[in-house]
Short mmCIF file of C-alpha atoms in Angstrom, two decimals:
data_model
loop_
_atom_site.label_atom_id
_atom_site.label_comp_id
_atom_site.label_asym_id
_atom_site.label_seq_id
_atom_site.Cartn_x
_atom_site.Cartn_y
_atom_site.Cartn_z
CA MET O 1 0.17 -0.43 0.16
CA ALA O 2 0.99 3.59 -0.04
CA LYS O 3 2.98 5.42 2.06
CA ASP O 4 0.62 7.60 4.36
CA LEU O 5 1.87 10.88 3.15
CA ASN O 6 -0.90 13.40 4.77
CA PRO O 7 -0.31 12.02 8.63
CA GLU O 8 -2.27 15.73 9.42
CA HIS O 9 -5.19 14.74 7.39
CA THR O 10 -4.65 17.44 5.21
CA GLY O 11 -5.69 15.48 2.24
CA PRO O 12 -8.64 14.79 0.33
CA GLY O 13 -11.59 13.19 2.41
CA HIS O 14 -13.07 12.21 -1.27
CA VAL O 15 -11.49 11.56 -4.94
CA ALA O 16 -12.84 11.21 -8.01
CA ILE O 17 -11.30 9.39 -10.74
CA ILE O 18 -11.62 9.54 -14.48
CA MET O 19 -9.62 6.60 -15.50
CA ASP O 20 -9.00 7.08 -18.84
CA GLY O 21 -5.74 4.97 -20.95
CA ASN O 22 -6.95 1.77 -21.55
CA GLY O 23 -7.61 1.07 -24.86
CA ARG O 24 -4.37 2.71 -25.77
CA TRP O 25 -2.21 0.95 -23.51
CA ALA O 26 -3.36 -2.29 -25.52
CA GLN O 27 -3.12 -0.96 -28.28
CA GLN O 28 0.66 0.24 -27.29
CA ARG O 29 1.20 -3.36 -26.52
CA ASN O 30 -0.89 -4.60 -30.04
CA ARG O 31 -3.54 -6.35 -27.93
CA PRO O 32 -7.42 -5.25 -28.77
CA ARG O 33 -8.77 -2.29 -26.29
CA LEU O 34 -10.62 -4.53 -24.03
CA PHE O 35 -7.38 -6.08 -23.01
CA GLY O 36 -6.64 -2.76 -21.73
CA HIS O 37 -9.63 -2.39 -19.74
CA HIS O 38 -9.44 -5.92 -18.21
CA ALA O 39 -5.53 -4.55 -17.13
CA GLY O 40 -7.56 -1.44 -15.66
CA ALA O 41 -10.20 -3.59 -13.63
CA LYS O 42 -7.46 -5.09 -11.93
CA ARG O 43 -6.13 -1.18 -11.04
CA VAL O 44 -8.80 -0.50 -9.46
CA ARG O 45 -8.24 -3.14 -6.51
CA GLU O 46 -4.88 -1.70 -5.82
CA ILE O 47 -6.07 1.82 -5.82
CA VAL O 48 -8.96 0.86 -3.27
CA ASN O 49 -6.78 -0.59 -0.75
CA ALA O 50 -4.36 2.24 -0.64
CA CYS O 51 -7.14 4.56 0.59
CA PRO O 52 -7.46 4.17 4.44
CA ASP O 53 -3.30 4.50 4.24
CA ILE O 54 -3.14 7.76 2.66
CA GLY O 55 -7.02 9.47 4.45
CA VAL O 56 -9.05 9.01 1.60
CA LYS O 57 -12.43 7.92 2.77
CA TYR O 58 -14.68 8.20 -0.10
CA LEU O 59 -13.34 7.54 -3.86
CA THR O 60 -15.34 7.69 -6.73
CA ILE O 61 -14.52 5.83 -10.65
CA PHE O 62 -15.84 6.87 -14.01
CA ALA O 63 -16.17 3.05 -15.29
CA PHE O 64 -18.92 3.83 -18.02
CA SER O 65 -20.10 7.42 -19.59
CA THR O 66 -23.88 7.63 -21.29
CA GLU O 67 -21.37 8.51 -24.25
CA ASN O 68 -19.45 5.54 -24.30
CA TRP O 69 -22.05 3.31 -25.92
CA LYS O 70 -21.13 5.13 -28.93
CA ARG O 71 -18.44 2.90 -28.99
CA THR O 72 -18.40 -0.36 -31.14
CA GLN O 73 -21.00 -3.47 -30.29
CA THR O 74 -17.82 -5.60 -29.28
CA GLU O 75 -16.48 -2.82 -27.08
CA VAL O 76 -19.35 -2.22 -25.56
CA SER O 77 -20.32 -6.46 -25.34
CA GLY O 78 -17.09 -7.03 -23.12
CA LEU O 79 -17.31 -3.51 -20.82
CA MET O 80 -20.55 -4.69 -19.81
CA ARG O 81 -19.35 -8.71 -19.42
CA LEU O 82 -16.48 -7.08 -17.70
CA PHE O 83 -18.58 -4.91 -14.90
CA ARG O 84 -20.65 -8.38 -14.37
CA ARG O 85 -17.28 -10.17 -13.50
CA TYR O 86 -15.63 -7.35 -11.67
CA ILE O 87 -18.57 -7.82 -9.58
CA GLU O 88 -19.11 -11.22 -8.76
CA ARG O 89 -15.41 -11.70 -8.38
CA GLU O 90 -14.64 -8.88 -6.18
CA ALA O 91 -17.96 -8.66 -4.54
CA ARG O 92 -16.45 -10.98 -0.89
CA ASP O 93 -13.10 -9.26 -0.65
CA LEU O 94 -14.57 -5.92 -1.03
CA LEU O 95 -17.31 -6.64 1.88
CA GLU O 96 -14.09 -8.14 3.99
CA GLU O 97 -11.95 -5.08 3.65
CA GLY O 98 -14.64 -2.92 4.44
CA VAL O 99 -15.73 -1.15 1.23
CA ARG O 100 -19.69 -0.09 0.95
CA VAL O 101 -19.66 -0.04 -2.54
CA ARG O 102 -22.42 2.28 -4.35
CA PHE O 103 -23.32 3.10 -8.39
CA ILE O 104 -24.37 6.21 -9.82
CA GLY O 105 -25.74 6.58 -13.41
CA ASP O 106 -28.95 5.59 -15.10
CA ARG O 107 -29.84 1.91 -14.87
CA MET O 108 -32.75 2.11 -17.22
CA LYS O 109 -30.65 1.04 -19.79
CA LEU O 110 -28.32 -1.72 -18.37
CA ASP O 111 -29.33 -5.09 -18.71
CA ALA O 112 -31.16 -6.66 -15.87
CA LYS O 113 -28.31 -9.47 -14.32
CA LEU O 114 -25.75 -6.51 -14.14
CA VAL O 115 -28.58 -3.91 -12.23
CA THR O 116 -29.23 -6.96 -9.80
CA LEU O 117 -25.56 -7.63 -9.28
CA MET O 118 -25.70 -3.89 -8.39
CA ASP O 119 -28.24 -4.22 -6.76
CA ASN O 120 -26.83 -6.97 -4.65
CA LEU O 121 -23.61 -5.94 -4.21
CA GLU O 122 -24.49 -2.69 -2.39
CA LEU O 123 -27.06 -4.26 0.00
CA LEU O 124 -23.91 -6.65 0.70
CA THR O 125 -21.78 -4.14 1.75
CA SER O 126 -24.29 -1.51 2.96
CA ASN O 127 -22.79 -1.69 6.23
CA ASN O 128 -19.54 -1.03 5.91
CA ASP O 129 -17.48 2.06 6.61
CA ARG O 130 -13.84 1.46 6.10
CA VAL O 131 -13.99 2.90 2.42
CA HIS O 132 -16.66 4.12 0.30
CA LEU O 133 -16.64 3.28 -3.33
CA THR O 134 -18.99 4.75 -5.88
CA ILE O 135 -18.70 3.35 -9.42
CA ALA O 136 -20.26 5.43 -12.57
CA LEU O 137 -21.81 3.36 -14.52
CA ASN O 138 -23.80 4.51 -17.44
CA TYR O 139 -22.84 8.31 -15.87
CA GLY O 140 -22.88 11.76 -17.12
CA GLY O 141 -23.24 14.65 -15.24
CA ARG O 142 -25.46 16.47 -17.59
CA ASP O 143 -27.77 13.77 -18.07
CA GLU O 144 -28.12 13.57 -14.00
CA VAL O 145 -28.79 17.08 -13.59
CA THR O 146 -31.40 16.77 -16.14
CA ARG O 147 -32.72 13.87 -14.15
CA ALA O 148 -33.08 15.60 -10.92
CA ALA O 149 -34.44 18.45 -12.55
CA LYS O 150 -37.48 15.93 -13.82
CA LYS O 151 -37.74 14.90 -10.29
CA MET O 152 -38.23 18.03 -8.08
CA ALA O 153 -40.47 19.08 -10.88
CA PHE O 154 -42.92 16.13 -10.41
CA GLU O 155 -42.36 17.10 -6.36
CA ILE O 156 -43.54 20.46 -7.77
CA GLU O 157 -46.46 19.13 -9.80
CA GLN O 158 -47.70 17.04 -6.50
CA GLY O 159 -47.62 20.00 -4.56
CA ARG O 160 -44.85 18.11 -2.41
CA LEU O 161 -42.40 21.27 -3.10
CA THR O 162 -43.05 25.21 -4.60
CA HIS O 163 -40.77 26.94 -7.01
CA LYS O 164 -39.80 29.07 -3.63
CA ASP O 165 -38.33 25.90 -2.09
CA VAL O 166 -36.06 25.18 -5.05
CA ASP O 167 -32.49 26.03 -4.50
CA ALA O 168 -28.45 24.58 -4.91
CA GLU O 169 -29.34 22.72 -1.47
CA THR O 170 -32.43 21.18 -2.74
CA LEU O 171 -30.90 20.60 -6.40
CA ALA O 172 -28.85 18.53 -4.63
CA LYS O 173 -31.20 16.41 -2.73
CA PHE O 174 -32.09 14.83 -6.27
CA LEU O 175 -28.86 14.56 -7.33
CA ASP O 176 -26.97 10.35 -7.68
CA THR O 177 -24.53 11.93 -5.04
CA GLN O 178 -26.73 12.96 -2.29
CA PHE O 179 -25.14 10.68 -0.28
CA LEU O 180 -21.94 12.00 -1.06
CA PRO O 181 -19.65 14.68 -0.13
CA ASP O 182 -18.28 16.70 -3.07
CA PRO O 183 -14.94 15.76 -4.87
CA ASP O 184 -12.24 17.19 -3.21
CA LEU O 185 -9.72 16.03 -6.12
CA VAL O 186 -10.58 15.10 -9.69
CA ILE O 187 -7.51 12.62 -11.22
CA ARG O 188 -7.77 12.45 -14.50
CA THR O 189 -5.27 9.87 -16.62
CA SER O 190 -3.87 9.58 -20.17
CA GLY O 191 -2.64 13.30 -20.39
CA GLU O 192 -5.67 14.26 -21.52
CA ALA O 193 -7.01 17.50 -19.92
CA ARG O 194 -10.82 17.98 -19.57
CA ILE O 195 -13.84 16.36 -17.60
CA SER O 196 -15.67 14.78 -19.85
CA ASN O 197 -19.07 15.56 -18.25
CA PHE O 198 -18.15 13.92 -14.84
CA LEU O 199 -19.20 15.37 -11.82
CA LEU O 200 -20.12 18.79 -12.97
CA TRP O 201 -22.02 19.79 -10.58
CA GLN O 202 -20.35 18.21 -7.40
CA SER O 203 -17.02 19.68 -8.68
CA ALA O 204 -17.93 23.48 -8.51
CA TYR O 205 -14.69 23.59 -6.08
CA ALA O 206 -12.73 20.58 -6.28
CA GLU O 207 -8.90 20.70 -7.57
CA TYR O 208 -7.86 19.66 -10.89
CA GLU O 209 -5.40 17.12 -11.52
CA PHE O 210 -4.37 15.42 -14.93
CA VAL O 211 -1.71 12.81 -15.07
CA ASP O 212 0.18 11.47 -18.40
CA THR O 213 0.04 8.29 -17.11
CA LEU O 214 -2.15 5.28 -18.72
CA TRP O 215 -4.84 4.38 -15.99
CA PRO O 216 -3.42 0.16 -15.95
CA ASP O 217 -0.08 2.01 -14.91
CA PHE O 218 -1.66 4.56 -12.60
CA SER O 219 0.46 2.85 -9.37
CA ALA O 220 -0.84 3.12 -5.91
CA GLU O 221 2.54 4.97 -5.19
CA GLU O 222 1.32 7.44 -7.82
CA PHE O 223 -2.13 7.92 -6.39
CA GLY O 224 -0.41 8.20 -2.95
CA ASN O 225 1.62 11.30 -4.09
CA VAL O 226 -0.99 13.28 -6.30
CA VAL O 227 -2.79 13.10 -2.91
CA GLY O 228 -0.36 13.95 -0.95
CA ASN O 229 0.16 16.74 -3.08
CA PHE O 230 -3.13 17.72 -2.40
CA GLY O 231 -1.84 19.89 0.79
CA SER O 232 -0.51 22.22 -0.90
CA ARG O 233 -3.05 23.45 -2.57
CA GLU O 234 -5.04 26.86 -1.06
CA ARG O 235 -8.76 26.09 -1.57
CA ARG O 236 -10.54 29.81 -1.26
CA TYR O 237 -13.85 29.03 -2.30
CA GLY O 238 -13.64 32.35 -4.54
CA ALA O 239 -12.40 34.28 -1.48
CA VAL O 240 -8.95 35.88 -1.21
CA SER O 241 -6.31 35.18 0.64
CA ALA O 242 -5.83 36.88 4.40
#
């Protein structure tokens, strides 16, 4: 596991990661893209295990976006099989290691077997509190806010809310992440410097770190270094330094 680089707990409590670069990692090895996705799934375990030692209580990972359906049918089908296999193989270890797992995103487009596995894993780990792992699956930030607005509009139609009740705090209660604190740090691997529709609302005041490493090569040591550097940043939330 990574060395504790934040003994005074000045680091981020919630880290979100855009796990990018699986396909390029595979292509560099003359292997199919799905080979890279399998390697990336194995990396998740290492990063989750590193969290307690560096003071990260909440970890949110971007596994599949609402835009990823545009990929080839072969890749999409392979990813869905990978998600099912990951849940089946990792469920017992996640439970024993104190990891609470939740999923965010629109489940309506996912197949019934996968949704059942997701539901069961959430229930199985619901009493865990060592690390809170949130997996964004068929997730998009704009889609999430749109769905939240629809839910809130329905509450207004039913007379349970009025337009005067609508503010940022109210809207946040309808988001998929209502059970999470906002992320302190968002990391994107693979050298790309964009946020790709990930946690748009929640990351309003997050710090960002874009690293060149492709996700399958992103080690617990590098993760610890990025988290450790967070303590040197000054977060003013729109104010000025004293």
